[in-house]
């Protein structure tokens, strides 16, 4: 058995996650990218195509991290990796501040400068990006991306696969549904239903929710 990690994805997010994993003392053996990916991601060799996951597993690799920003693709590839009997690891910066009472899922990324406060729950495959703050008792769903410098006050709920763009602010107690997008800089002061896109200050839903 080989304890080195396979990173799935080979773009900008993978670069950040490789460095996070290394900062935790882990080694990354290969990235697996979509066909046509560059040969290397940072200095890590890139294999093209998801059929490489089975081959690598046969060679003894069993730990993986899915480093793709798209919430849908990240979730799909995580399920594929788990189906192939990989264990998903976390990539957590030593420069993040995480409460001992926070509950962390698997396959999550927490970047430098992020803060996760008391009794917060971070769902599987979530990204808490650079400098984002998640305050007490927040519930962050599976496959959510909280982009850099977002600030979530206490008791905020964010449904699965939602995306809060860079610099969003959410006041306490707000409920954001599944599959929601909040545009960068949005200030959320009222609840947002599922699959909506909201933008602005204060954030307002635009268009019809995507069916
Ligand atoms: O906002 C920040 C700080 N980071 C963003 C990050 C969270 O998301 C970043 O700016 C980008 O917006 C995005 O980064 P990501 O996901 O690395 O995007 P990109 O550089 O476009 O790379 C996408 C990667 O996904 C490429 O390496 C593709 O090969 C890979 N990919 C896409 N589909 C896939 C598949 N890889 C595999 N193995 N299988 C697929 O089906």
Coordinates of C-alpha atoms and ligand atoms in Angstrom, one line a residue:
X1 CA 0.0 0.0 0.0
X2 CA 1.2 3.5 -0.9
X3 CA 0.1 6.4 1.4
X4 CA 0.9 9.1 -1.1
X5 CA -2.1 11.1 -2.3
X6 CA -3.7 11.2 -5.7
X7 CA -5.1 14.7 -6.5
X8 CA -8.0 14.7 -8.9
X9 CA -7.9 17.9 -10.9
X10 CA -4.9 19.6 -12.3
X11 CA -5.8 23.3 -12.5
X12 CA -5.4 26.4 -10.3
X13 CA -7.3 24.9 -7.4
X14 CA -5.2 21.7 -7.5
X15 CA -2.0 23.9 -7.2
X16 CA -3.3 25.4 -4.0
X17 CA -4.4 22.1 -2.6
X18 CA -1.1 20.4 -3.4
X19 CA 0.6 23.0 -1.4
X20 CA -1.9 22.6 1.4
X21 CA -1.4 18.9 1.5
X22 CA 2.4 19.4 1.5
X23 CA 2.1 21.8 4.4
X24 CA 0.4 19.0 6.3
X25 CA 3.4 16.7 5.7
X26 CA 1.7 14.7 2.9
X27 CA 3.2 13.7 -0.4
X28 CA 1.3 14.0 -3.7
X29 CA 2.1 11.3 -6.2
X30 CA 0.0 12.2 -9.2
X31 CA -2.7 14.5 -10.4
X32 CA -5.5 13.1 -12.6
X33 CA -6.9 15.6 -15.0
X34 CA -9.3 15.7 -17.8
X35 CA -7.9 14.6 -21.2
X36 CA -5.7 17.2 -22.7
X37 CA -4.3 18.5 -19.3
X38 CA -0.8 19.8 -19.2
X39 CA 1.9 17.3 -18.2
X40 CA 2.5 18.8 -14.8
X41 CA 0.6 20.7 -12.1
X42 CA 3.3 22.6 -10.2
X43 CA 5.9 19.8 -10.2
X44 CA 3.4 16.9 -9.9
X45 CA 3.0 14.6 -13.0
X46 CA -0.5 14.7 -14.4
X47 CA -2.2 11.7 -15.8
X48 CA -5.0 12.3 -18.3
X49 CA -8.4 10.7 -17.9
X50 CA -10.3 9.1 -15.0
X51 CA -9.6 5.6 -16.0
X52 CA -6.2 6.2 -14.4
X53 CA -7.9 6.1 -11.0
X54 CA -8.5 2.4 -11.3
X55 CA -4.9 1.8 -12.5
X56 CA -3.4 3.7 -9.7
X57 CA -5.6 1.9 -7.1
X58 CA -4.4 -1.4 -8.5
X59 CA -0.8 -0.1 -8.0
X60 CA -1.6 0.4 -4.3
X61 CA -2.7 4.0 -4.0
X62 CA -5.7 4.4 -1.8
X63 CA -5.9 8.1 -0.7
X64 CA -7.3 10.8 -2.9
X65 CA -8.3 14.5 -2.8
X66 CA -10.6 16.1 -5.3
X67 CA -9.3 19.5 -6.1
X68 CA -11.7 21.0 -8.6
X69 CA -13.6 24.3 -8.0
X70 CA -16.8 23.3 -9.8
X71 CA -19.1 22.0 -7.1
X72 CA -20.9 19.5 -9.4
X73 CA -17.7 18.1 -10.9
X74 CA -16.0 17.8 -7.6
X75 CA -18.9 15.8 -6.1
X76 CA -19.2 13.5 -9.2
X77 CA -15.4 12.7 -9.1
X78 CA -15.5 12.2 -5.3
X79 CA -18.3 9.6 -5.7
X80 CA -16.2 8.0 -8.5
X81 CA -13.1 7.9 -6.3
X82 CA -15.1 6.4 -3.3
X83 CA -16.7 3.8 -5.6
X84 CA -13.1 2.8 -6.5
X85 CA -12.3 2.4 -2.8
X86 CA -10.2 5.5 -2.4
X87 CA -10.4 7.2 1.0
X88 CA -10.9 11.0 0.7
X89 CA -8.5 13.1 2.8
X90 CA -8.8 16.8 3.9
X91 CA -6.5 19.6 2.8
X92 CA -6.3 22.1 5.7
X93 CA -3.9 25.0 6.0
X94 CA -1.8 25.2 9.2
X95 CA -2.7 28.9 8.9
X96 CA -6.4 28.3 9.2
X97 CA -8.0 28.8 12.7
X98 CA -10.4 26.0 13.4
X99 CA -12.4 25.7 16.7
X100 CA -11.9 22.4 18.5
X101 CA -15.7 22.2 18.6
X102 CA -16.2 22.6 14.9
X103 CA -17.2 19.4 13.0
X104 CA -15.4 18.8 9.7
X105 CA -16.5 16.5 6.9
X106 CA -14.2 14.6 4.6
X107 CA -12.6 15.8 1.4
X108 CA -12.8 19.4 2.5
X109 CA -10.3 22.2 1.7
X110 CA -9.6 25.0 4.2
X111 CA -7.2 27.6 2.9
X112 CA -4.9 30.0 4.8
X113 CA -6.5 32.7 6.8
X114 CA -9.9 30.9 7.0
X115 CA -11.5 30.9 10.4
X116 CA -14.1 28.3 11.5
X117 CA -15.6 29.1 14.9
X118 CA -17.3 27.1 17.6
X119 CA -19.8 24.4 16.8
X120 CA -19.8 25.1 13.1
X121 CA -20.3 22.1 10.8
X122 CA -18.5 21.9 7.5
X123 CA -20.0 19.3 5.1
X124 CA -18.1 16.8 3.0
X125 CA -16.2 18.2 -0.1
X126 CA -16.7 21.9 1.0
X127 CA -14.1 24.5 0.2
X128 CA -13.6 27.3 2.7
X129 CA -11.3 29.5 0.7
X130 CA -8.6 31.9 1.6
X131 CA -9.5 34.3 4.4
X132 CA -13.2 33.2 4.6
X133 CA -14.8 33.2 8.1
X134 CA -17.5 30.8 9.2
X135 CA -18.9 31.8 12.6
X136 CA -20.4 29.8 15.4
X137 CA -23.1 27.2 14.7
X138 CA -23.0 27.7 10.9
X139 CA -24.1 24.6 8.9
X140 CA -22.2 24.4 5.6
X141 CA -23.6 21.7 3.2
X142 CA -21.9 19.1 1.1
X143 CA -19.9 20.4 -1.9
X144 CA -20.3 24.0 -1.0
X145 CA -17.7 26.6 -2.1
X146 CA -17.3 29.6 0.2
X147 CA -14.9 31.8 -1.9
X148 CA -12.1 34.0 -0.6
X149 CA -12.9 36.6 2.1
X150 CA -16.5 35.7 2.6
X151 CA -17.8 36.5 6.1
X152 CA -20.6 34.3 7.5
X153 CA -22.1 35.4 10.8
X154 CA -23.4 32.9 13.4
X155 CA -26.1 30.3 12.7
X156 CA -26.0 30.6 8.9
X157 CA -27.1 27.6 6.9
X158 CA -25.8 27.0 3.4
X159 CA -27.4 24.2 1.4
X160 CA -25.5 21.5 -0.6
X161 CA -23.6 22.7 -3.7
X162 CA -24.1 26.4 -3.2
X163 CA -21.5 28.9 -4.2
X164 CA -20.8 32.2 -2.3
X165 CA -18.6 34.4 -4.5
X166 CA -15.6 36.3 -3.3
X167 CA -16.2 38.7 -0.5
X168 CA -19.9 37.9 0.3
X169 CA -21.2 38.8 3.7
X170 CA -24.1 36.9 5.3
X171 CA -25.8 38.2 8.5
X172 CA -26.6 35.8 11.3
X173 CA -29.3 33.2 11.1
X174 CA -29.8 33.3 7.3
X175 CA -30.8 30.2 5.4
X176 CA -29.4 29.8 1.9
X177 CA -30.9 26.8 0.0
X178 CA -29.2 24.1 -2.1
X179 CA -27.5 25.0 -5.4
X180 CA -27.6 28.7 -4.8
X181 CA -25.1 31.2 -6.3
X182 CA -24.4 34.5 -4.6
X183 CA -22.4 36.9 -6.7
X184 CA -19.1 38.3 -5.5
X185 CA -19.5 41.0 -2.9
X186 CA -23.2 40.2 -2.3
X187 CA -24.6 41.1 1.2
X188 CA -27.2 38.6 2.2
X189 CA -29.7 39.9 4.7
X190 CA -32.7 37.7 3.9
X191 CA -33.1 34.0 3.2
X192 CA -32.5 32.6 -0.3
X193 CA -34.5 29.6 -1.7
X194 CA -32.9 26.7 -3.6
X195 CA -31.2 27.1 -7.0
X196 CA -31.5 30.9 -7.0
X197 CA -28.9 33.3 -8.1
X198 CA -28.6 36.5 -5.9
X199 CA -26.5 39.5 -6.4
X200 CA -25.9 42.9 -5.0
X201 CA -26.1 44.9 -1.8
X202 CA -28.4 43.8 -0.3
X203 CA -28.4 40.6 -2.4
X204 CA -31.5 40.1 -4.5
X205 CA -32.6 37.1 -6.5
X206 CA -32.3 37.6 -10.2
X207 CA -34.1 35.6 -12.9
X208 CA -36.0 32.4 -12.3
X209 CA -34.4 29.7 -10.2
X210 CA -32.7 27.2 -12.4
X211 CA -34.9 24.1 -12.6
Ligands
LIG1 O1 -11.3 31.2 -6.6 C1 -10.3 30.6 -6.3 C2 -9.3 31.1 -5.3 N1 -10.0 29.4 -7.0 C3 -10.9 28.9 -8.0 C4 -11.1 27.4 -7.7 C5 -11.9 27.2 -6.4 O2 -11.9 26.9 -8.8 C6 -10.1 29.0 -9.3 O3 -9.9 30.4 -9.6 C7 -11.0 28.4 -10.4 O4 -12.1 29.1 -10.6 C8 -11.3 27.0 -10.1 O5 -10.1 26.2 -10.1 P1 -10.0 24.8 -10.9 O6 -11.2 24.0 -10.5 O7 -8.7 24.3 -10.7 O8 -10.3 25.3 -12.4 P2 -9.4 25.1 -13.6 O9 -8.0 25.7 -13.5 O10 -10.2 25.5 -14.8 O11 -9.1 23.5 -13.7 C9 -10.2 22.6 -13.8 C10 -9.5 21.3 -13.6 O12 -10.5 20.3 -13.5 C11 -8.6 20.9 -14.8 O13 -7.4 20.4 -14.3 C12 -9.4 19.8 -15.5 O14 -8.5 18.8 -16.1 C13 -10.1 19.2 -14.3 N2 -11.3 18.4 -14.7 C14 -12.4 18.9 -15.3 N3 -13.3 17.8 -15.6 C15 -11.4 17.1 -14.6 C16 -12.6 16.7 -15.1 N4 -10.5 16.2 -14.1 C17 -10.8 14.9 -14.1 N5 -10.0 14.1 -13.5 N6 -12.0 14.5 -14.6 C18 -13.0 15.4 -15.1 O15 -14.1 14.9 -15.5

